[in-house]
XYZ file of C-alpha atoms in Angstrom:
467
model
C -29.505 15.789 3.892
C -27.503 15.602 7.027
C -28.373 18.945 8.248
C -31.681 17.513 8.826
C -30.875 15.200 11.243
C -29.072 15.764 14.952
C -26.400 12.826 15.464
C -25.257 14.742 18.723
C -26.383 11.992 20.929
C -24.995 9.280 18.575
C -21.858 7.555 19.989
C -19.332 6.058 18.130
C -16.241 4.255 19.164
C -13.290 3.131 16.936
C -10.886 0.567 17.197
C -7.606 1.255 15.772
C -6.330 4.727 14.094
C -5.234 4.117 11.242
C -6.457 4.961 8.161
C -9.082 3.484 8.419
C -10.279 4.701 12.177
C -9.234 8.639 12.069
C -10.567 9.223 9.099
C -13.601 7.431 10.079
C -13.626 9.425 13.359
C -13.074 12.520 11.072
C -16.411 12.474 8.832
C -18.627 10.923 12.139
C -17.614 14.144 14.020
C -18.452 16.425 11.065
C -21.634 14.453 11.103
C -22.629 15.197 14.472
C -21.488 12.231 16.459
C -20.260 11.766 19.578
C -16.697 9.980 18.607
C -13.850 7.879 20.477
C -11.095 6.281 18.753
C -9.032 4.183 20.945
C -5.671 3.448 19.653
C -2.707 1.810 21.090
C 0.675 2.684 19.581
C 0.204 5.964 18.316
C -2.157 7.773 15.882
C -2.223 6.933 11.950
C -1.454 3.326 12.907
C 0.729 0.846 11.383
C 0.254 2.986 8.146
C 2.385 5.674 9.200
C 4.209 4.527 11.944
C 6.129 1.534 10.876
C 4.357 0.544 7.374
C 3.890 3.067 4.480
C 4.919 6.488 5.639
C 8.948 5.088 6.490
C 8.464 2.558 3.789
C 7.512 5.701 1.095
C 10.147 8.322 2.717
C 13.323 4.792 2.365
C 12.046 4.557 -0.933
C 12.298 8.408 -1.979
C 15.459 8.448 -0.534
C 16.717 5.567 -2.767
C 15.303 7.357 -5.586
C 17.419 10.493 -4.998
C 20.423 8.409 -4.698
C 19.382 6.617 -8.133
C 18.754 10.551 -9.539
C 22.655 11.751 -8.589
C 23.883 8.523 -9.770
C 22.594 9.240 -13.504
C 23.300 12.773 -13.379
C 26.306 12.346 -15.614
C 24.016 11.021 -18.062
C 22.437 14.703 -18.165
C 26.179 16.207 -18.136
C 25.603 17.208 -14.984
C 29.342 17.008 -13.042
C 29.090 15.495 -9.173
C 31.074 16.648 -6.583
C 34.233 14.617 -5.721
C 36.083 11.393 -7.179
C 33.678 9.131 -5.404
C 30.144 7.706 -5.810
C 27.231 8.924 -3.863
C 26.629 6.988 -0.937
C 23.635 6.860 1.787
C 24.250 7.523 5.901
C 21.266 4.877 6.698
C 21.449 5.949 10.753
C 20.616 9.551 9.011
C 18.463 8.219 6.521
C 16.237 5.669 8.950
C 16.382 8.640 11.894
C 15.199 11.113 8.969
C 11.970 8.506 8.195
C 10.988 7.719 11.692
C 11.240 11.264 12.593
C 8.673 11.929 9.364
C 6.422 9.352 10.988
C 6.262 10.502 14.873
C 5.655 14.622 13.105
C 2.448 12.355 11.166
C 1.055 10.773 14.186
C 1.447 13.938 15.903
C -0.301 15.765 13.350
C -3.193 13.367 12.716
C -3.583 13.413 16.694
C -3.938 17.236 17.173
C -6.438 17.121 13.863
C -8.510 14.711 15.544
C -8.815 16.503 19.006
C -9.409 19.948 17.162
C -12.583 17.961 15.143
C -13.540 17.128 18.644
C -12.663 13.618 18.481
C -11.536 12.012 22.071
C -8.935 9.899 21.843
C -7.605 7.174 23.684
C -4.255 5.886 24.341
C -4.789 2.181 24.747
C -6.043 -1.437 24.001
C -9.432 -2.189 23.720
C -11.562 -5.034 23.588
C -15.337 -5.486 22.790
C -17.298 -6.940 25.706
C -20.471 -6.592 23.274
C -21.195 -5.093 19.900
C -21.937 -1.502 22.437
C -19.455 -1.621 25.048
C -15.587 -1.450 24.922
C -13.299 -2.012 27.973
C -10.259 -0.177 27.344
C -6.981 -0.646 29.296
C -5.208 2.852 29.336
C -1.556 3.708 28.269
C -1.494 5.275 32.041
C -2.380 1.595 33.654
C -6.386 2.398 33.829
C -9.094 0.986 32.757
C -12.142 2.110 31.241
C -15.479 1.052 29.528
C -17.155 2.673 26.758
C -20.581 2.423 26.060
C -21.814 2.425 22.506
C -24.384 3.425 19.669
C -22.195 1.940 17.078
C -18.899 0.730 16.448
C -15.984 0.821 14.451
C -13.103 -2.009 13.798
C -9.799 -0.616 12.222
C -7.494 -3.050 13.880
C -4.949 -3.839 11.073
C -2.767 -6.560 10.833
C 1.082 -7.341 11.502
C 3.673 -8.738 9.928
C 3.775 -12.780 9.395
C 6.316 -14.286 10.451
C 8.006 -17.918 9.644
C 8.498 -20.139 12.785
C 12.071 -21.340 10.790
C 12.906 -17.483 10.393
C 12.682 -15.345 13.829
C 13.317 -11.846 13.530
C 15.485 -10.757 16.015
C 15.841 -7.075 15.003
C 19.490 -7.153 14.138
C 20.239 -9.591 11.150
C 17.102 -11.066 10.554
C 13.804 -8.659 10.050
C 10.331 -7.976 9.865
C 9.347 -4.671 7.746
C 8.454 -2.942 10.469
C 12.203 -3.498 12.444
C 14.399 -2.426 9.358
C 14.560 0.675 10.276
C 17.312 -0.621 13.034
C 19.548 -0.756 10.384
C 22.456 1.844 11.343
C 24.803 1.090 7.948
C 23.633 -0.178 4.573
C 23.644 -3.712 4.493
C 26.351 -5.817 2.470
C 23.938 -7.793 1.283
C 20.481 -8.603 1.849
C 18.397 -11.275 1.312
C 14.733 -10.639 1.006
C 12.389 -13.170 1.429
C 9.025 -12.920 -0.613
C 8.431 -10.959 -4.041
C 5.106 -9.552 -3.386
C 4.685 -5.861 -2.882
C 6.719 -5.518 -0.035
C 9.557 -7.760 -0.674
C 9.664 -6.196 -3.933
C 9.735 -2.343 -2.367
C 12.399 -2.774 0.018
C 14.646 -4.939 -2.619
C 14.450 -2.145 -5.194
C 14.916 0.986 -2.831
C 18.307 -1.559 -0.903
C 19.743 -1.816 -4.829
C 19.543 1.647 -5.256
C 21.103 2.478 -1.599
C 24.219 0.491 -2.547
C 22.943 -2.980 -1.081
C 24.005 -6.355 -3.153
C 20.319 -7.819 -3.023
C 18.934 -11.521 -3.107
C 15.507 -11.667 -3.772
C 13.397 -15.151 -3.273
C 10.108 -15.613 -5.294
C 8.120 -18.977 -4.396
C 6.916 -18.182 -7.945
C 8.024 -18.133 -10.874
C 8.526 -14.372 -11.075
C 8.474 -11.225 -9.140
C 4.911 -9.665 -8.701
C 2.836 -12.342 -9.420
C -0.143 -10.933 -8.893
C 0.580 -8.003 -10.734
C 0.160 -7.235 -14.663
C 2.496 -9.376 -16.587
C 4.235 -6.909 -18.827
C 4.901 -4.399 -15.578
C 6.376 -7.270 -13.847
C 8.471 -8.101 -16.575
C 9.727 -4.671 -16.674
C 11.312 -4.833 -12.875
C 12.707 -8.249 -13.446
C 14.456 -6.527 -16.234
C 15.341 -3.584 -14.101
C 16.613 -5.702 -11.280
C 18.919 -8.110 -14.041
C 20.639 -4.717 -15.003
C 21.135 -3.050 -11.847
C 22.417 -6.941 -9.921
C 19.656 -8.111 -8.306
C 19.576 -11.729 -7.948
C 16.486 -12.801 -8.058
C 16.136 -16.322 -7.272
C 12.608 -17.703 -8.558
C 10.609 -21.061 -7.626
C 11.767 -21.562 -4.483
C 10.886 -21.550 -1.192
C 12.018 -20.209 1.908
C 12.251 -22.700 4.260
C 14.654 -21.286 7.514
C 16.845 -18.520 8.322
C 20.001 -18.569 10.974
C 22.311 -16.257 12.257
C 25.874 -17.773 11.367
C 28.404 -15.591 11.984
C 28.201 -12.003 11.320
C 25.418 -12.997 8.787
C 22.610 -15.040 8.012
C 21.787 -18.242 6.001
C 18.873 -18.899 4.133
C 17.701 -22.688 3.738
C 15.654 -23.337 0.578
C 13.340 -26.340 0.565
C 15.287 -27.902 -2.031
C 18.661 -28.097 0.737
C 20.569 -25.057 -1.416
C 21.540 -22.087 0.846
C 22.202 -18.639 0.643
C 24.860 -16.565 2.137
C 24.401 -13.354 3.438
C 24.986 -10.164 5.824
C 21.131 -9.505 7.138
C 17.419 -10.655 5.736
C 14.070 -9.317 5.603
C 11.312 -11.706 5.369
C 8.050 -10.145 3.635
C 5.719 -12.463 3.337
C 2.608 -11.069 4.536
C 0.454 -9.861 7.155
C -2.028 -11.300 9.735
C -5.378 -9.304 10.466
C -5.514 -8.426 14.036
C -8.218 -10.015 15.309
C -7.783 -12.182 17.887
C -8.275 -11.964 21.346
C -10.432 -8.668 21.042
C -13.952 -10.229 21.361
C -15.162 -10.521 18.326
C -17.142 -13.730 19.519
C -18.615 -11.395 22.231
C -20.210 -9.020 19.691
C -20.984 -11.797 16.871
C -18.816 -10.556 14.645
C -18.257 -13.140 11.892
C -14.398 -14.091 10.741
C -13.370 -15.375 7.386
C -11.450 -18.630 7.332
C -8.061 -16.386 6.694
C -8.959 -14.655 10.095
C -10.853 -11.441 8.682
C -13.648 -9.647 9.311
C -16.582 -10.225 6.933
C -17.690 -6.849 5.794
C -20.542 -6.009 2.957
C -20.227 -3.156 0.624
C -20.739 -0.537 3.187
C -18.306 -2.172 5.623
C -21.133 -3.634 8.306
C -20.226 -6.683 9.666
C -22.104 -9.539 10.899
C -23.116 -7.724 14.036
C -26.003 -5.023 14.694
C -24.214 -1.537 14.500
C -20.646 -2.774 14.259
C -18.895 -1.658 11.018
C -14.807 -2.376 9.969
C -12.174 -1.022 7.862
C -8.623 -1.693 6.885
C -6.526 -4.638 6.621
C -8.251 -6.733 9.127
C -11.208 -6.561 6.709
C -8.922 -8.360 3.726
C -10.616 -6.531 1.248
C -7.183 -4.667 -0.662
C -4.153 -4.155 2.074
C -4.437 -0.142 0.920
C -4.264 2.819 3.180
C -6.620 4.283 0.570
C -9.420 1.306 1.199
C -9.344 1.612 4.969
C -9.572 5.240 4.266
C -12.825 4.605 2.263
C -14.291 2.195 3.504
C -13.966 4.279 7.193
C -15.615 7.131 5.464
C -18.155 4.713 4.005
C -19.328 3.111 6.790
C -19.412 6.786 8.304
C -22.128 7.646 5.760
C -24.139 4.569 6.007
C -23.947 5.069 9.926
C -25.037 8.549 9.685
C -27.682 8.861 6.892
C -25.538 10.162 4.819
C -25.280 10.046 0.689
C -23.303 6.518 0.536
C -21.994 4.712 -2.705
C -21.080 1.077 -1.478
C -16.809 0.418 -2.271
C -16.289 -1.039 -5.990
C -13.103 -2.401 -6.183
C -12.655 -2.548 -9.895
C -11.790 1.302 -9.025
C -9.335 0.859 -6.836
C -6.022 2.478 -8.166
C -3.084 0.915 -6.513
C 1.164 1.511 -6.500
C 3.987 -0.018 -6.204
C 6.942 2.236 -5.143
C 9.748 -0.034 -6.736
C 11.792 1.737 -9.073
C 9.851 2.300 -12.163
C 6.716 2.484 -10.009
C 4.228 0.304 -11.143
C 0.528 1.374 -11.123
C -2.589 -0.528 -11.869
C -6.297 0.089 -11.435
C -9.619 -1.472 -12.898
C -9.761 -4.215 -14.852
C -6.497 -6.495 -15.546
C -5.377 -7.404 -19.001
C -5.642 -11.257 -17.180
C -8.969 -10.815 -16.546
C -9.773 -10.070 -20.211
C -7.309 -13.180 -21.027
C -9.885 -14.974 -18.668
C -12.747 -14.300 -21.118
C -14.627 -11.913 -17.771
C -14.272 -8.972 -19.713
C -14.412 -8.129 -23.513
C -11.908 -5.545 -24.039
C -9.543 -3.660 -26.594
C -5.921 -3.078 -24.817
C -3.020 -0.736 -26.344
C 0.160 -0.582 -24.341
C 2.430 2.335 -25.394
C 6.013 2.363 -24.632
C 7.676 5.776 -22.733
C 10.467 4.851 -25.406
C 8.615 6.912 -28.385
C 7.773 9.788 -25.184
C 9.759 12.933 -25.988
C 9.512 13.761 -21.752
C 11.160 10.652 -21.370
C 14.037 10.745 -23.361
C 14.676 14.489 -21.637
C 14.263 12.687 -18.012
C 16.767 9.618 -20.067
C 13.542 7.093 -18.694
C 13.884 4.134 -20.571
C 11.713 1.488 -19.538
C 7.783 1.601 -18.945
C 4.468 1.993 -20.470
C 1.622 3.038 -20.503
C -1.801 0.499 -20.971
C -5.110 1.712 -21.034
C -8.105 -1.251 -21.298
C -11.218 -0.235 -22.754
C -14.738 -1.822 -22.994
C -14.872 -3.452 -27.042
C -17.977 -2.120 -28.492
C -18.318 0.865 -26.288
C -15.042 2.687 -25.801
C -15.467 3.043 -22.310
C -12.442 2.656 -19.967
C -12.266 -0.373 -17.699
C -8.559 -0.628 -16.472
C -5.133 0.620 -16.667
C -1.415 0.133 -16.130
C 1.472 2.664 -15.940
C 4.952 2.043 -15.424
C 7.205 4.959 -15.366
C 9.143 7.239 -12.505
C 6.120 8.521 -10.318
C 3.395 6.383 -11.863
C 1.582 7.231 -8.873
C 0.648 9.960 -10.211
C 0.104 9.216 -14.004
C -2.323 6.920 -12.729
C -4.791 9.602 -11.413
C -6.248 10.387 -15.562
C -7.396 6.727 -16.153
C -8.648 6.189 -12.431
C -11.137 9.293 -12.865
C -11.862 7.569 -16.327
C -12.486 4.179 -14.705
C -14.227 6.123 -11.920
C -16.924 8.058 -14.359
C -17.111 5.542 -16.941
C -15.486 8.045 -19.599
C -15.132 6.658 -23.042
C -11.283 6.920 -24.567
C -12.116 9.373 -26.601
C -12.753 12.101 -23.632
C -8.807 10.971 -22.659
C -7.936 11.374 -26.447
C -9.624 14.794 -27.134
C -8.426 16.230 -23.570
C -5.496 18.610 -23.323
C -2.311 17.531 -22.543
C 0.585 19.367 -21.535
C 3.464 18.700 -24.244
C 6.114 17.291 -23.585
C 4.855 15.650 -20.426
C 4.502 11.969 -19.465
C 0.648 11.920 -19.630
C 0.665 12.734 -23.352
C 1.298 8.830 -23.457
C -2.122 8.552 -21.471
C -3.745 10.863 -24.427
C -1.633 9.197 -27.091
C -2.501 5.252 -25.664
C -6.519 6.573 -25.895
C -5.977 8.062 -29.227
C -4.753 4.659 -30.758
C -7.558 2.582 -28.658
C -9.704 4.945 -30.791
C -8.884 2.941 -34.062
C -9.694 0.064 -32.797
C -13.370 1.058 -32.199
């Protein structure tokens, strides 16, 4: 289809390059088009240089440290009288090298797809022209066929709890730390709060963790966030629940936390992870009448258009799921509609999503709350790894596997794993959600034994049953 149509002449600049914008940029120059992404820290964003790439490589690195602390287990004999231990200046210099080699990488794939890029900020005079003010003090205006916003969104902060960069942080100044922390005290038990609090216990850190609600993950299925509280009892974390932040100080050589009920807490450094804040002010948004939600998003439709002629978005400034693998779509999505391409619209009840604690936690379709909710009728089996032979070799005792399937018709609607590299495990039931396969095609497929995923094949085989 595309090779029927000439998109030479088509320009298209980009706002932002993360996800979202390069790979945008990416598919639009295969297409044809004429493509600029302007981008004002460094290529690949927030997403890979302060957010998920140095979030991910912390969190593998806590992981090997919580591998060579079980090796016993295995009869495996460490080195040495002493426990492992973690150089964080190594560690953190390790991670944010990782990140600068990414950007680097995603820049020099974007110029050899013949993508200009542009080292700067930009703002939208209309929904065709761009003025750009260039890293090198210039400035610059870019006219437009169509336009892309990948903007992102930063880090909210408390006005009771500046971060200053040395005791009390953001997510994306943590990696300042030069020596593990005595202990830290992480405000918010989302995704991130919950992240960084599981890879700090397993670097050595004494963690507090404070929940608003009532427990950690409360967004997230029940029985997975049941399992981390669990982990986090055993391995010291404190998590204190129903309570709210409501200052931080520096006192001393640490900080002190002020709940709202007048209780404090005591300790050596704090993270507060509470959220982010699309970035979409001051850009000219009014200018091109593009339409905000009242959280401060961009409204988007299915194929990412906004409310303005030719001006698409992606990312977290859209508000749709704060995923590197959404921008990513919904960039390459609006690429296709833009372009004439084949395009399915974005369906979130496909949407796989992890969370890199320690078990990860995966999740994707439909939620066993939703069928609670009466929104979906459903059949739900949730094995335990406890009865998987790979897991008693890899001495993984906690997790499951849940597989939700359609009652009357089999077909697979949603899923939960929890288990070491869930990430992956996930993949099976997200190509089931994806294609609408019925549990039987999971039951009757080939699984490698003893593996992890037989409890994917074995959860489908008992769904079976109950059909």
């Amino acid at each position: 289809m595309t090779a029927q149509h000439d998109f030479s002449a088509h320009r298209l600049v980009i706002l932002g390059g993360g996800p979202g914008g390069y790979e945008a940029a990416i598919v639009g120059a295969h297409l044809g088009a004429q493509v600029t992404i302007v981008e004002r820290h460094g290529m690949g964003g927030s997403a890979v240089l302060t957010d998920v790439v140095p979030s991910k490589t912390l969190i593998a690195t806590a992981d090997a440290m919580r591998r060579v602390a079980g090796a016993r287990e295995f009869g495996v004999r460490v080195g040495g009288d002493s426990d492992a231990s973690a150089d964080l200046s190594v560690v953190n210099s390790r991670l944010l090298a990782l990140a600068k080699d990414q950007s680097t990488d995603i820049h020099t794939g974007l110029e050899r797809a013949g993508v200009r890029v542009v080292l700067g900020e930009g703002r939208l005079l209309d929904h065709q022209r761009v003025r750009v003010d260039r890293a090198d003090g210039t400035e610059e205006t870019l006219e437009a066929d169509a336009l892309l916003l990948a903007v992102g969104a930063h880090a909210r902060e408390l006005p009771t709890a500046t971060p200053d960069g040395e005791r009390i942080f953001n997510w994306t100044q943590v990696y300042n730390l030069q020596e593990i922390p005595e202990h830290l005290i992480v405000i918010g038990s989302g995704v991130t709060g919950a992240e960084f609090a599981s890879a700090y216990n397993m670097l050595g850190t004494k963690v507090t963790l404070v929940s608003s609600r009532d427990r950690v993950l409360p967004g997230e299925d029940a029985d997975a966030a049941q399992v981390l509280e669990g982990v986090f009892k055993a391995n010291g974390v404190n998590v204190v629940s129903r309570s709210r932040a409501e200052g931080v100080e520096r006192v001393g050589d640490g900080v002190r936390v002020t709940l709202s009920d007048g209780r404090t807490i005591d300790g050596s450094h704090c993270l507060v992870a509470v959220g982010g804040i699309p970035n979409t002010a001051g850009i000219g948004l009014e200018s091109a009448g593009v339409a905000l939600t009242e959280s401060g998003h961009i409204k988007v439709d299915g194929v990412s258009r906004t409310t303005a002629p030719n001006v698409y978005a992606a990312g977290d400034c859209t508000g749709v799921f704060a995923l590197a693998s959404v921008a990513a779509m919904q960039g390459r999505i609006a690429m296709a509609h833009l372009l004439g391409d084949s395009v399915r619209p974005l369906k979130l009840h496909e949407v796989s999503s992890n969370i890199f604690t320690s078990p990860e936690i995966a999740t994707v379709g439909v939620t066993e709350q939703q069928v609670a909710e009466g929104k979906y009728q459903a059949d739900i089996i949730k094995l335990d790894l406890a009865t998987n032979a790979r897991a008693k070799m890899m001495n993984v005792t906690e997790g499951f596997v849940k597989i939700i399937a359609r009652r009357g018709s089999g077909t697979v609607i949603g899923g939960v794993v929890v288990a070491p590299r869930a990430s992956e495990l996930i993949f099976p039931i997200a190509l089931a959600v994806h294609n609408r396969l019925h549990v039987d095609d999971i039951a009757e497929t080939f699984t490698v034994y003893p593996s992890l995923s037989g409890s994917v094949s074995e959860a489908a085989r008992r769904l079976h049953v109950h059909l």
